[in-house]
C-alpha positions as semicolon CSV with decimal commas, in nm:
position;residue;x (nm);y (nm);z (nm)
1;X;8,478;8,204;8,805
2;X;8,473;7,966;8,513
3;X;8,817;7,877;8,386
4;X;8,958;7,914;8,736
5;X;9,338;7,876;8,712
6;X;9,490;7,767;9,040
7;X;9,843;7,889;8,988
8;X;9,729;8,231;8,869
9;X;9,500;8,242;9,172
10;X;9,781;8,156;9,412
11;X;10,000;8,419;9,254
12;X;9,740;8,694;9,302
13;X;9,812;8,755;9,672
14;X;10,152;8,842;9,745
15;X;9,635;8,397;12,606
16;X;9,271;8,291;12,669
17;X;9,067;8,000;12,805
18;X;8,875;7,761;12,585
19;X;8,502;7,704;12,604
20;X;8,390;7,383;12,781
21;X;8,641;7,147;12,622
22;X;8,480;6,854;12,546
23;X;9,161;6,168;11,545
24;X;9,418;6,165;11,394
25;X;9,579;6,442;11,191
26;X;9,573;6,373;10,821
27;X;9,921;6,317;10,684
28;X;10,119;6,247;11,001
29;X;10,215;5,940;11,197
30;X;10,063;5,904;11,545
31;X;10,286;5,891;11,850
32;X;10,262;5,992;12,214
33;X;10,600;6,131;12,315
34;X;10,853;6,373;12,176
35;X;11,155;6,186;12,048
36;X;11,496;6,286;11,922
37;X;11,628;6,163;11,591
38;X;11,287;6,127;11,430
39;X;11,261;6,150;11,052
40;X;11,068;6,435;10,892
41;X;10,970;6,429;10,525
42;X;10,942;6,763;10,343
43;X;10,753;6,792;10,016
44;X;10,790;7,081;9,771
45;X;10,705;7,198;9,419
46;X;10,967;7,133;9,153
47;X;10,807;7,263;8,832
48;X;10,716;7,615;8,948
49;X;10,795;7,873;9,212
50;X;11,094;8,101;9,263
51;X;11,313;7,922;9,333
52;X;11,155;7,581;9,267
53;X;11,185;7,315;9,533
54;X;11,364;6,981;9,534
55;X;11,048;6,765;9,549
56;X;11,113;6,534;9,843
57;X;11,371;6,597;10,113
58;X;11,445;6,435;10,446
59;X;11,520;6,616;10,770
60;X;11,590;6,491;11,121
61;X;11,516;6,641;11,460
62;X;11,764;6,629;11,743
63;X;11,700;6,668;12,116
64;X;11,532;7,004;12,057
65;X;11,276;7,122;11,801
66;X;11,529;7,227;11,534
67;X;11,535;7,036;11,205
68;X;11,851;6,943;11,015
69;X;11,817;6,896;10,642
70;X;11,948;6,571;10,498
71;X;11,905;6,381;10,173
72;X;11,711;6,487;9,865
73;X;11,521;6,207;9,691
74;X;11,545;6,241;9,311
75;X;11,253;6,177;9,079
76;X;10,960;6,297;9,295
77;X;10,810;6,594;9,113
78;X;10,570;6,842;9,277
79;X;10,543;6,651;9,604
80;X;10,259;6,856;9,751
81;X;10,112;6,590;9,987
82;X;10,257;6,286;10,164
83;X;10,122;5,992;10,362
84;X;10,284;5,697;10,539
85;X;10,127;5,352;10,558
86;X;10,325;5,078;10,731
87;X;10,670;5,087;10,567
88;X;10,566;5,280;10,255
89;X;10,556;5,650;10,176
90;X;10,314;5,783;9,915
91;X;10,359;6,120;9,746
92;X;10,136;6,316;9,515
93;X;10,288;6,446;9,192
94;X;10,075;6,755;9,133
95;X;10,133;6,762;8,759
96;X;9,908;6,886;8,478
97;X;9,763;6,726;8,274
98;X;9,886;6,392;8,406
99;X;9,880;6,368;8,785
100;X;10,059;6,078;8,948
101;X;10,128;5,911;9,282
102;X;10,478;5,789;9,368
103;X;10,541;5,499;9,606
104;X;10,858;5,502;9,814
105;X;11,011;5,301;10,095
106;X;10,956;5,492;10,419
107;X;11,318;5,505;10,523
108;X;11,598;5,757;10,554
109;X;11,641;5,824;10,274
110;X;11,331;5,687;10,099
111;X;11,374;5,502;9,771
112;X;11,135;5,532;9,478
113;X;10,954;5,203;9,413
114;X;10,719;5,313;9,138
115;X;10,500;5,589;8,999
116;X;10,139;5,545;8,888
117;X;9,926;5,784;8,675
118;X;9,592;5,860;8,840
119;X;9,398;5,949;8,520
120;X;9,338;6,294;8,663
121;X;9,513;6,632;8,656
122;X;9,687;6,815;8,939
123;X;9,694;6,548;9,210
124;X;9,695;6,760;9,524
125;X;9,595;6,525;9,808
126;X;9,595;6,156;9,892
127;X;9,512;5,923;10,178
128;X;9,535;5,549;10,242
129;X;9,205;5,368;10,283
130;X;9,183;5,167;10,611
131;X;9,312;4,814;10,571
132;X;9,579;4,921;10,324
133;X;9,407;4,805;10,004
134;X;9,367;5,138;9,827
135;X;9,512;5,487;9,795
136;X;9,259;5,764;9,735
137;X;9,372;6,069;9,537
138;X;9,208;6,411;9,489
139;X;9,292;6,580;9,159
140;X;9,250;6,955;9,178
141;X;9,275;7,068;8,819
142;X;9,003;6,850;8,666
143;X;8,792;6,795;8,980
144;X;8,829;6,418;8,998
145;X;8,887;6,157;9,269
146;X;9,086;5,843;9,186
147;X;9,101;5,502;9,356
148;X;9,432;5,316;9,316
149;X;9,480;4,957;9,438
150;X;9,783;4,879;9,654
151;X;9,965;4,581;9,506
152;X;10,220;4,343;9,647
153;X;10,523;4,533;9,770
154;X;10,314;4,843;9,828
155;X;10,325;4,981;9,475
156;X;10,008;5,103;9,309
157;X;9,810;4,961;9,018
158;X;9,606;5,145;8,758
159;X;9,298;5,323;8,896
160;X;8,995;5,106;8,958
161;X;8,772;5,414;8,948
162;X;8,785;5,786;8,871
163;X;8,481;5,996;8,960
164;X;8,437;6,351;8,832
165;X;8,271;6,635;9,019
166;X;8,068;6,902;8,841
167;X;8,050;7,257;8,975
168;X;7,732;7,460;8,947
169;X;7,896;7,805;8,919
170;X;8,268;7,730;8,883
171;X;8,477;7,444;8,759
172;X;8,513;7,161;9,008
173;X;8,846;7,139;9,197
174;X;8,875;6,836;9,426
175;X;9,113;6,933;9,707
176;X;9,099;6,651;9,963
177;X;8,980;6,291;9,998
178;X;8,978;6,103;10,331
179;X;8,798;5,819;10,506
180;X;8,568;5,896;10,797
181;X;8,663;5,769;11,147
182;X;8,426;5,471;11,119
183;X;8,609;5,351;10,808
184;X;8,280;5,314;10,623
185;X;8,272;5,625;10,405
186;X;8,499;5,816;10,169
187;X;8,466;6,194;10,198
188;X;8,589;6,433;9,927
189;X;8,608;6,814;9,955
190;X;8,569;7,017;9,636
191;X;8,661;7,387;9,635
192;X;8,514;7,470;9,295
193;X;8,185;7,286;9,345
194;X;8,135;7,438;9,694
195;X;8,057;7,085;9,807
196;X;8,161;6,793;10,023
197;X;8,085;6,452;9,870
198;X;8,028;6,130;10,064
199;X;8,099;5,805;9,880
200;X;8,073;5,435;9,953
201;X;8,376;5,235;9,838
202;X;8,323;4,879;9,723
203;X;8,636;4,713;9,859
204;X;8,606;4,427;9,615
205;X;8,582;4,627;9,294
206;X;8,741;4,954;9,405
207;X;8,442;5,150;9,275
208;X;8,293;5,460;9,438
209;X;7,919;5,524;9,465
210;X;7,803;5,874;9,559
211;X;7,588;5,876;9,872
212;X;7,559;6,247;9,958
213;X;7,656;6,588;9,822
214;X;7,659;6,850;10,094
215;X;7,631;7,184;9,916
216;X;7,778;7,483;10,097
217;X;7,690;7,847;10,017
218;X;7,807;7,979;9,682
219;X;8,167;8,096;9,698
220;X;8,255;7,916;10,020
221;X;8,536;7,730;9,844
222;X;8,584;7,440;10,092
223;X;8,943;7,316;10,090
224;X;9,000;7,063;10,370
225;X;8,810;6,910;10,659
226;X;8,907;6,730;10,977
227;X;8,695;6,495;11,188
228;X;8,665;6,517;11,564
229;X;8,812;6,206;11,731
230;X;8,465;6,115;11,864
231;X;8,350;6,064;11,505
232;X;8,039;6,280;11,541
233;X;8,157;6,611;11,396
234;X;8,366;6,742;11,110
235;X;8,511;7,089;11,062
236;X;8,521;7,218;10,703
237;X;8,775;7,489;10,626
238;X;8,689;7,736;10,351
239;X;8,965;7,867;10,125
240;X;8,768;8,139;9,945
241;X;8,600;8,248;10,268
242;X;8,803;8,261;10,588
243;X;8,571;8,041;10,790
244;X;8,512;7,696;10,934
245;X;8,175;7,524;10,898
246;X;8,093;7,295;11,190
247;X;7,907;6,989;11,063
248;X;7,741;6,700;11,241
249;X;7,843;6,359;11,106
250;X;7,618;6,052;11,122
251;X;7,835;5,754;11,031
252;X;7,537;5,518;11,029
253;X;7,353;5,725;10,770
254;X;7,667;5,854;10,599
255;X;7,539;6,210;10,625
256;X;7,690;6,549;10,698
257;X;7,467;6,829;10,833
258;X;7,605;7,182;10,821
259;X;7,580;7,396;11,134
260;X;7,754;7,705;11,272
261;X;8,007;7,901;11,068
262;X;8,308;8,041;11,258
263;X;8,554;8,298;11,111
264;X;8,925;8,213;11,115
265;X;9,034;8,577;11,140
266;X;8,902;8,880;11,329
267;X;8,677;9,123;11,144
268;X;8,964;9,373;11,132
269;X;9,192;9,138;10,936
270;X;9,300;9,254;10,590
271;X;9,142;9,095;10,285
272;X;9,171;8,872;10,101
273;X;9,256;8,570;10,317
274;X;9,302;8,218;10,184
275;X;9,294;7,958;10,464
276;X;9,489;7,645;10,376
277;X;9,512;7,374;10,643
278;X;9,303;7,255;10,937
279;X;9,406;7,016;11,216
280;X;9,277;6,893;11,550
281;X;9,463;6,786;11,863
282;X;9,449;6,417;11,954
283;X;9,240;6,491;12,263
284;X;8,982;6,673;12,050
285;X;9,001;6,992;12,258
286;X;9,160;7,227;12,003
287;X;9,132;7,296;11,631
288;X;9,388;7,493;11,429
289;X;9,366;7,666;11,090
290;X;9,627;7,850;10,884
291;X;9,550;8,180;10,711
292;X;9,737;8,275;10,395
293;X;9,715;8,652;10,385
294;X;9,790;8,755;10,742
295;X;10,019;8,444;10,756
296;X;9,892;8,315;11,086
297;X;9,754;8,010;11,262
298;X;9,424;8,050;11,445
299;X;9,342;7,842;11,754
300;X;8,990;7,729;11,842
301;X;8,855;7,575;12,159
302;X;8,616;7,285;12,105
303;X;8,298;7,277;12,314
304;X;7,973;7,081;12,352
305;X;8,140;6,747;12,274
306;X;8,249;6,880;11,936
307;X;7,945;7,081;11,833
308;X;8,098;7,423;11,905
309;X;8,412;7,610;11,805
310;X;8,536;7,936;11,954
311;X;8,849;8,119;11,843
312;X;9,075;8,171;12,144
313;X;9,378;8,392;12,192
314;X;9,533;8,595;11,913
315;X;9,613;8,448;11,574
316;X;9,987;8,373;11,579
317;X;10,226;8,471;11,302
318;X;10,396;8,167;11,149
319;X;10,727;8,347;11,090
320;X;10,696;8,299;10,715
321;X;10,478;8,375;10,415
322;X;10,187;8,173;10,275
323;X;10,148;7,887;10,530
324;X;10,021;7,616;10,297
325;X;10,047;7,330;10,545
326;X;10,126;7,268;10,911
327;X;10,133;6,970;11,142
328;X;10,154;6,903;11,514
329;X;10,461;6,698;11,595
330;X;10,411;6,358;11,765
331;X;10,441;6,511;12,114
332;X;10,194;6,788;12,019
333;X;10,428;7,034;12,192
334;X;10,535;7,188;11,860
335;X;10,369;7,294;11,538
336;X;10,573;7,283;11,215
337;X;10,464;7,510;10,930
338;X;10,539;7,490;10,557
339;X;10,559;7,856;10,450
340;X;10,552;7,820;10,073
341;X;10,637;8,174;9,961
342;X;10,913;8,243;10,211
343;X;11,073;7,903;10,139
344;X;11,085;7,812;10,507
345;X;10,968;7,553;10,756
346;X;10,916;7,718;11,095
347;X;10,833;7,568;11,433
348;X;10,613;7,717;11,703
349;X;10,578;7,594;12,064
350;X;10,236;7,468;12,173
351;X;10,096;7,449;12,527
352;X;9,898;7,121;12,541
353;X;9,697;7,245;12,840
354;X;9,571;7,572;12,689
355;X;9,616;7,481;12,324
356;X;9,780;7,817;12,255
357;X;10,082;7,866;12,031
358;X;10,391;8,073;12,098
359;X;10,609;8,276;11,866
360;X;10,824;8,094;11,607
361;X;11,136;7,946;11,766
362;X;11,334;7,865;11,452
363;X;11,328;7,798;11,080
364;X;11,478;7,584;10,804
365;X;11,517;7,687;10,440
366;X;11,320;7,461;10,205
367;X;11,244;7,606;9,863
368;X;10,875;7,625;9,767
369;X;10,785;7,392;10,051
370;X;10,435;7,246;10,054
371;X;10,417;6,976;10,321
372;X;10,570;6,850;10,648
373;X;10,529;6,488;10,764
374;X;10,669;6,328;11,080
375;X;10,757;5,960;11,054
């Protein structure tokens, strides 16, 4: 699949008990109780899609789960991923050939403070390194990972490092970069290289040194991973194969070891499927994955202290098309889904005891939506 074009690819596809239940969700603020009036940031694509999105919009939630759309923030193109750190909001600008990251005040509405080129193409994911000194960015189109220093006032400086992945059978496409729960290692997931890379970040120089390359089977197409809160396991979601690879994580050695592979859809599901997002509950008892194709979220029970996953219940329809991203709200009683192709954000009830999701309870129109972030 040399010359793999992401946008052509994306355009090609139009109640049970858990096993012995024994973290933080990437891209959302942690909290313990459901609260009214909370701010929700919605990212969308502005340079493509029918109709294109507004980039960055703000919604609020009242006493119930429904969202009310508020301000649109101008000047934030292709806001496909968002992260909050202290009082700052960081947004990818998934542009080709010049990807960028925009810094904003994390208010209602946010205000743009600056935009920094990442020296990579198609910036699709970012995270803030622990301690708040760096932003890490994954650049899908050219398969690179960038390190950007956080300056005074929270704005970003020019990259201190850009590392490039090389695919063995297809072009590299870096899709995610996060820090492991110990804070010692940077982990990057590359769909095109069928690999997960482990790096050491020199906090003084901002340089990355590769420590491990975990190679998955050819064509697995890993997209995102999530760590178990106990820090001993990670769950790697495949995009080109509808499956999750359970991996053991040794933070002392900085090493991932691949284990069992668990499908995200039943064998009777139509093909193809393109899973998109993976998340874990704060208590580590349940893992969730979205399936673009049947447009569902699958629920998994976590067993053996994190070493086992078992799909439980039926996969639940999201109430929209092409669920690119979803997040559990701060109370973990609701799941909010960005359905990119139906231009909707939907919300589904969640039972914290069983982990199971209910049918969609409502929706909000957001053109070409890509991401949902609770503040």
